[in-house]
Every structure is written in structure tokens, then in C-alpha cells.
């Protein structure tokens, strides 16, 4: 009966509307969770031992460690709390909006537009990656997992172990029944074969947003023999991502979503996806943290902790240009942050930046069809 009702709802409601409904329900659940004020705490801590800034956190106890990770905090600072004090170099972080705070996303997706040929997309890959793909692509193939044994084996031997290897006991595991549901109904599970050996798997689904179809990676999986060998993992990971991209193009999708990752501009995984053509996008990610910059030293804080932020439905990037670092050091610091998908970049400056530095930073985005607006903000 439930299956019949679900099938009827799918017929009556368009995929785009279903996507918005799912997103709205997720947002509502998140808001309800935030509103449980008895689970909140007010605590002050430092992100890094040598930082001049303290963080005053007001929100759910269970989210505090995540906030530290999102803001690039050191794990050694995990349980170190500071006495309450008033300071103009305090960064206020809350679970709910506060006056003047940045709305910082917790996660972002990396989305590749497929309006170009695969040759045009890979033209921006670095030389080493293109060489590796040309050399190794012909040795691999994909095979869809269709029966219960194949799906269960991929889940038990690749999806779950790889997630735990990457994130430890804090890994967010997908329930087995959910893997089965996606593999059989909502998407597909592909096994990546090197000759006759299974070396990876890719769990993906279709997302339709505003009439555009996305082939979306939910999770990659690898057996221990692969993920325990850094060189082997690097090659197979690149091949698996490339094959998912190929499949999306061959099947007429508008975009390929490489997957969700932490919304930190200096996060290595996000930069890895950027180098494969992924533009940052909020997509189905609904969680936010609200961060109010310090009254004094905002340029230095954002130098240490660059932040994405959302304005309306548009994504922005906040970078710091403090006193001290040379123009060459600043250009090097932000070399890997040439993300597509941004509407604006705010440069919080301790002094008016040189024209040559602004030109260098702007050049990071010159390859984009719609480069972001760059705005210098003099910070106290």
C-alpha cells in the first residue's frame, strides 16, 4: 500500500518539486534540532594555540567539535576551554542568526557543468592528472551491481570500511537498507573493475533541481588493499571520478555533482574537486553556522580562517589581507581558492591593497564564464 502511494506521489509531483520538498523537510528538522535550547552551551575556546582570537560559542553541545573542524581548529585544542572574558578579538559563533553575523554553510557540493565536451572539461586538469587518465583509463570499466549479494558486498567491504578509514569512529555511515534502496530504485551502485578485479564502487543518484538533472555522487568506496596504499588510491580515485563524469555526460545530465564536502575554503578535498572542474554549490545542503567577525583584527582572523558565506541564495567568499604577509605570500595562500560558483569575494584588508595584488587575485577567476565581483573592505 505504501509503495503504491509513493508511486502515485512520484507521478503527481515533479522531480524538481520533490527536491525542494525534501530540502524544506531537512531544513525544518534542522531548525527543530537547533531550537532545543536545553541542549545548548555557552563556552569560550581557541581554535589554535598561537591564535590571538578566542571563539565564544553559543549552540548545541553536540555541534561544538564540528564547528572547530569547520573553522580549521587544531584537534589538540579539543577540550581546552577559556575563562569568560570580554575582548574585541572575540569571534562569536551561534546556532541561530545574530546581528551582523555571516551565514556560513556547513557543507558544499562540487558541481561540474556538463554544457561542454569532456575534452573541454579535462583541458583544465593539471598535466600529471591528464597523463594519468590517458595512460590508465583503458584498463578500467564499470559494472552495475544489481543483485543483493553484490550490493551487500560493496557496502560491507568498500563503502563502510573506507568511510571509517577516512573519518574514524565519527564517520557518517549509510544504513545498509538505504544503500539497497538507492542501488535498486533511487539511483545505482557501480563496481569499478581493473581487468577482473573489483577495486572501487560508486553510489550515486539523480537530483532534479529547477528542471536541471544532476548525476550526484553519494559515496565512493574502496577495499582496504586500495585505501591503505596512497599511490594506488590516488590513481583509482581519479579514475572512478572520471568514469562517473563520463557516465553523466553519456546519459544526458546537465551537471555532475562530485559530492558533498566540508565548506572550508582551504579544505584539501574541496580543492581536489575544484581541480576536477567542480564549482561550489549549496545544492541540497541546508545546515549553517552563524559567525560574527571580531571587532578588531578581522583581516588577520580571515587570513587564518577564510570563510564561505551565503547571501540570499548566492555564495560568497571572505578572505583576509592583514598586515605582515607580503603580496607574494598572500597570492600563494589563496592560489587554490579560485572556485567557480561564487557571486562575490570580500577582501577584508588591514590597508588598501596594491593594484597588482588585486589583479593577481582576480586572475584566479579569469577562466570562469561569470567571474565573481571582488570587493575590498577596510577592516579595523
Coordinates of C-alpha atoms in Angstrom, one line a residue, residues 89-271:
X89 CA 39.2 39.9 19.3
X90 CA 36.3 37.5 20.1
X91 CA 34.6 35.6 17.3
X92 CA 31.0 34.9 18.2
X93 CA 29.6 31.7 16.8
X94 CA 26.0 30.7 17.2
X95 CA 23.5 28.1 16.1
X96 CA 21.0 30.8 15.4
X97 CA 21.3 34.1 13.4
X98 CA 22.7 37.1 15.2
X99 CA 23.1 40.7 14.1
X100 CA 26.0 41.2 11.7
X101 CA 26.9 37.5 11.5
X102 CA 27.9 35.7 8.4
X103 CA 25.7 32.8 7.4
X104 CA 28.4 30.1 6.9
X105 CA 27.4 26.8 5.2
X106 CA 28.4 23.6 6.9
X107 CA 28.8 21.6 3.7
X108 CA 29.1 22.4 0.0
X109 CA 28.8 20.3 -3.2
X110 CA 31.3 20.5 -6.0
X111 CA 29.3 20.6 -9.3
X112 CA 30.7 20.2 -12.8
X113 CA 28.6 21.9 -15.6
X114 CA 28.2 19.5 -18.5
X115 CA 27.4 22.0 -21.2
X116 CA 31.0 21.4 -22.5
X117 CA 32.6 18.3 -24.0
X118 CA 34.7 16.1 -21.8
X119 CA 37.8 17.3 -23.6
X120 CA 37.0 20.9 -22.7
X121 CA 36.4 19.9 -19.1
X122 CA 39.6 17.9 -18.7
X123 CA 41.6 20.7 -20.5
X124 CA 41.8 22.5 -17.2
X125 CA 43.1 19.4 -15.3
X126 CA 46.8 19.6 -14.5
X127 CA 49.3 17.9 -16.8
X128 CA 50.0 15.0 -14.4
X129 CA 46.3 14.1 -14.0
X130 CA 45.6 14.2 -17.7
X131 CA 48.6 12.0 -18.4
X132 CA 47.5 9.5 -15.7
X133 CA 44.0 9.3 -17.2
X134 CA 45.2 8.8 -20.7
X135 CA 47.6 6.1 -19.5
X136 CA 45.2 4.2 -17.3
X137 CA 41.6 4.7 -18.4
X138 CA 41.5 1.8 -20.8
X139 CA 42.3 -0.7 -18.1
X140 CA 39.2 0.1 -16.1
X141 CA 35.5 -0.5 -16.7
X142 CA 32.2 0.0 -14.7
X143 CA 29.7 -2.7 -14.0
X144 CA 26.4 -2.0 -12.3
X145 CA 25.7 -4.0 -9.1
X146 CA 22.2 -5.4 -9.5
X147 CA 21.7 -8.4 -7.1
X148 CA 21.6 -8.3 -3.3
X149 CA 24.9 -10.1 -2.8
X150 CA 26.9 -7.7 -5.0
X151 CA 25.3 -4.7 -3.2
X152 CA 25.9 -6.1 0.2
X153 CA 29.5 -7.0 -0.6
X154 CA 30.2 -3.5 -1.9
X155 CA 28.7 -2.0 1.3
X156 CA 30.5 -4.2 3.7
X157 CA 33.9 -4.4 2.0
X158 CA 34.2 -0.9 0.5
X159 CA 31.7 1.8 1.4
X160 CA 31.7 1.4 5.2
X161 CA 35.4 0.5 5.7
X162 CA 36.6 3.4 3.5
X163 CA 34.3 5.9 5.3
X164 CA 35.7 4.7 8.7
X165 CA 39.3 4.8 7.4
X166 CA 38.9 8.4 6.4
X167 CA 36.9 9.7 9.3
X168 CA 37.3 7.2 12.1
X169 CA 34.5 6.4 14.6
X170 CA 32.9 9.8 13.7
X171 CA 32.3 8.6 10.1
X172 CA 28.7 9.1 8.9
X173 CA 27.7 5.7 7.7
X174 CA 24.9 5.0 5.3
X175 CA 22.4 2.4 6.6
X176 CA 22.5 -0.9 4.7
X177 CA 18.8 -0.7 3.8
X178 CA 19.4 2.8 2.4
X179 CA 22.3 1.5 0.2
X180 CA 20.0 -1.2 -1.1
X181 CA 17.2 1.3 -1.8
X182 CA 19.4 3.7 -3.7
X183 CA 21.2 0.9 -5.7
X184 CA 17.8 -0.6 -6.8
X185 CA 15.5 2.3 -7.0
X186 CA 16.7 5.9 -6.4
X187 CA 20.0 5.6 -8.3
X188 CA 22.6 2.9 -9.0
X189 CA 25.7 1.3 -7.5
X190 CA 28.6 0.8 -9.9
X191 CA 31.5 -1.5 -9.4
X192 CA 34.8 -0.3 -10.8
X193 CA 36.8 -3.1 -12.4
X194 CA 40.5 -3.2 -13.0
X195 CA 40.6 -6.1 -15.5
X196 CA 38.6 -8.7 -13.5
X197 CA 39.3 -7.3 -10.0
X198 CA 36.8 -5.0 -8.2
X199 CA 38.9 -2.0 -6.9
X200 CA 36.2 0.6 -6.2
X201 CA 32.5 1.3 -6.2
X202 CA 30.4 4.4 -6.8
X203 CA 26.9 5.0 -5.2
X204 CA 25.0 7.8 -7.0
X205 CA 21.5 9.1 -7.5
X206 CA 19.6 11.5 -9.8
X207 CA 18.7 15.0 -8.4
X208 CA 16.5 17.3 -10.4
X209 CA 16.6 21.0 -9.4
X210 CA 14.8 23.7 -11.3
X211 CA 14.3 21.4 -14.3
X212 CA 18.1 20.5 -14.5
X213 CA 19.3 16.9 -13.9
X214 CA 22.3 16.2 -11.7
X215 CA 24.1 12.9 -11.5
X216 CA 25.1 13.1 -7.9
X217 CA 27.8 11.1 -6.1
X218 CA 26.6 9.9 -2.7
X219 CA 29.6 7.9 -1.7
X220 CA 32.8 6.3 -3.1
X221 CA 34.0 3.1 -1.7
X222 CA 37.4 1.2 -1.8
X223 CA 38.7 -2.1 -0.4
X224 CA 41.4 -1.9 2.2
X225 CA 44.0 -3.1 -0.3
X226 CA 43.4 0.2 -2.2
X227 CA 42.8 2.8 0.5
X228 CA 45.8 1.6 2.5
X229 CA 48.1 2.3 -0.5
X230 CA 48.2 6.1 -1.1
X231 CA 49.6 5.8 -4.6
X232 CA 47.0 3.2 -5.7
X233 CA 44.2 5.1 -4.0
X234 CA 45.2 8.4 -5.8
X235 CA 45.1 6.7 -9.2
X236 CA 41.9 4.7 -8.7
X237 CA 40.1 7.6 -7.0
X238 CA 40.8 9.8 -10.0
X239 CA 39.7 7.1 -12.5
X240 CA 36.5 6.5 -10.5
X241 CA 35.6 10.2 -10.5
X242 CA 36.4 10.5 -14.2
X243 CA 34.3 7.5 -15.1
X244 CA 31.3 8.9 -13.1
X245 CA 31.8 12.1 -15.1
X246 CA 31.8 10.2 -18.4
X247 CA 28.7 8.3 -17.4
X248 CA 26.9 11.6 -16.6
X249 CA 27.8 13.1 -20.0
X250 CA 26.8 9.9 -21.9
X251 CA 23.4 9.8 -20.2
X252 CA 22.5 13.4 -20.9
X253 CA 22.8 15.0 -17.5
X254 CA 23.2 18.8 -17.1
X255 CA 25.6 18.6 -14.2
X256 CA 27.8 16.1 -12.4
X257 CA 27.9 16.6 -8.6
X258 CA 31.2 15.1 -7.4
X259 CA 29.8 15.0 -3.9
X260 CA 29.5 16.9 -0.6
X261 CA 32.4 18.0 1.5
X262 CA 33.2 20.3 4.4
X263 CA 32.6 24.0 3.5
X264 CA 36.1 25.2 4.3
X265 CA 37.9 27.2 1.5
X266 CA 41.2 25.6 2.5
X267 CA 39.9 22.1 2.8
X268 CA 42.0 19.7 0.7
X269 CA 39.1 17.6 -0.5
X270 CA 37.2 20.6 -1.8
X271 CA 40.3 21.9 -3.6

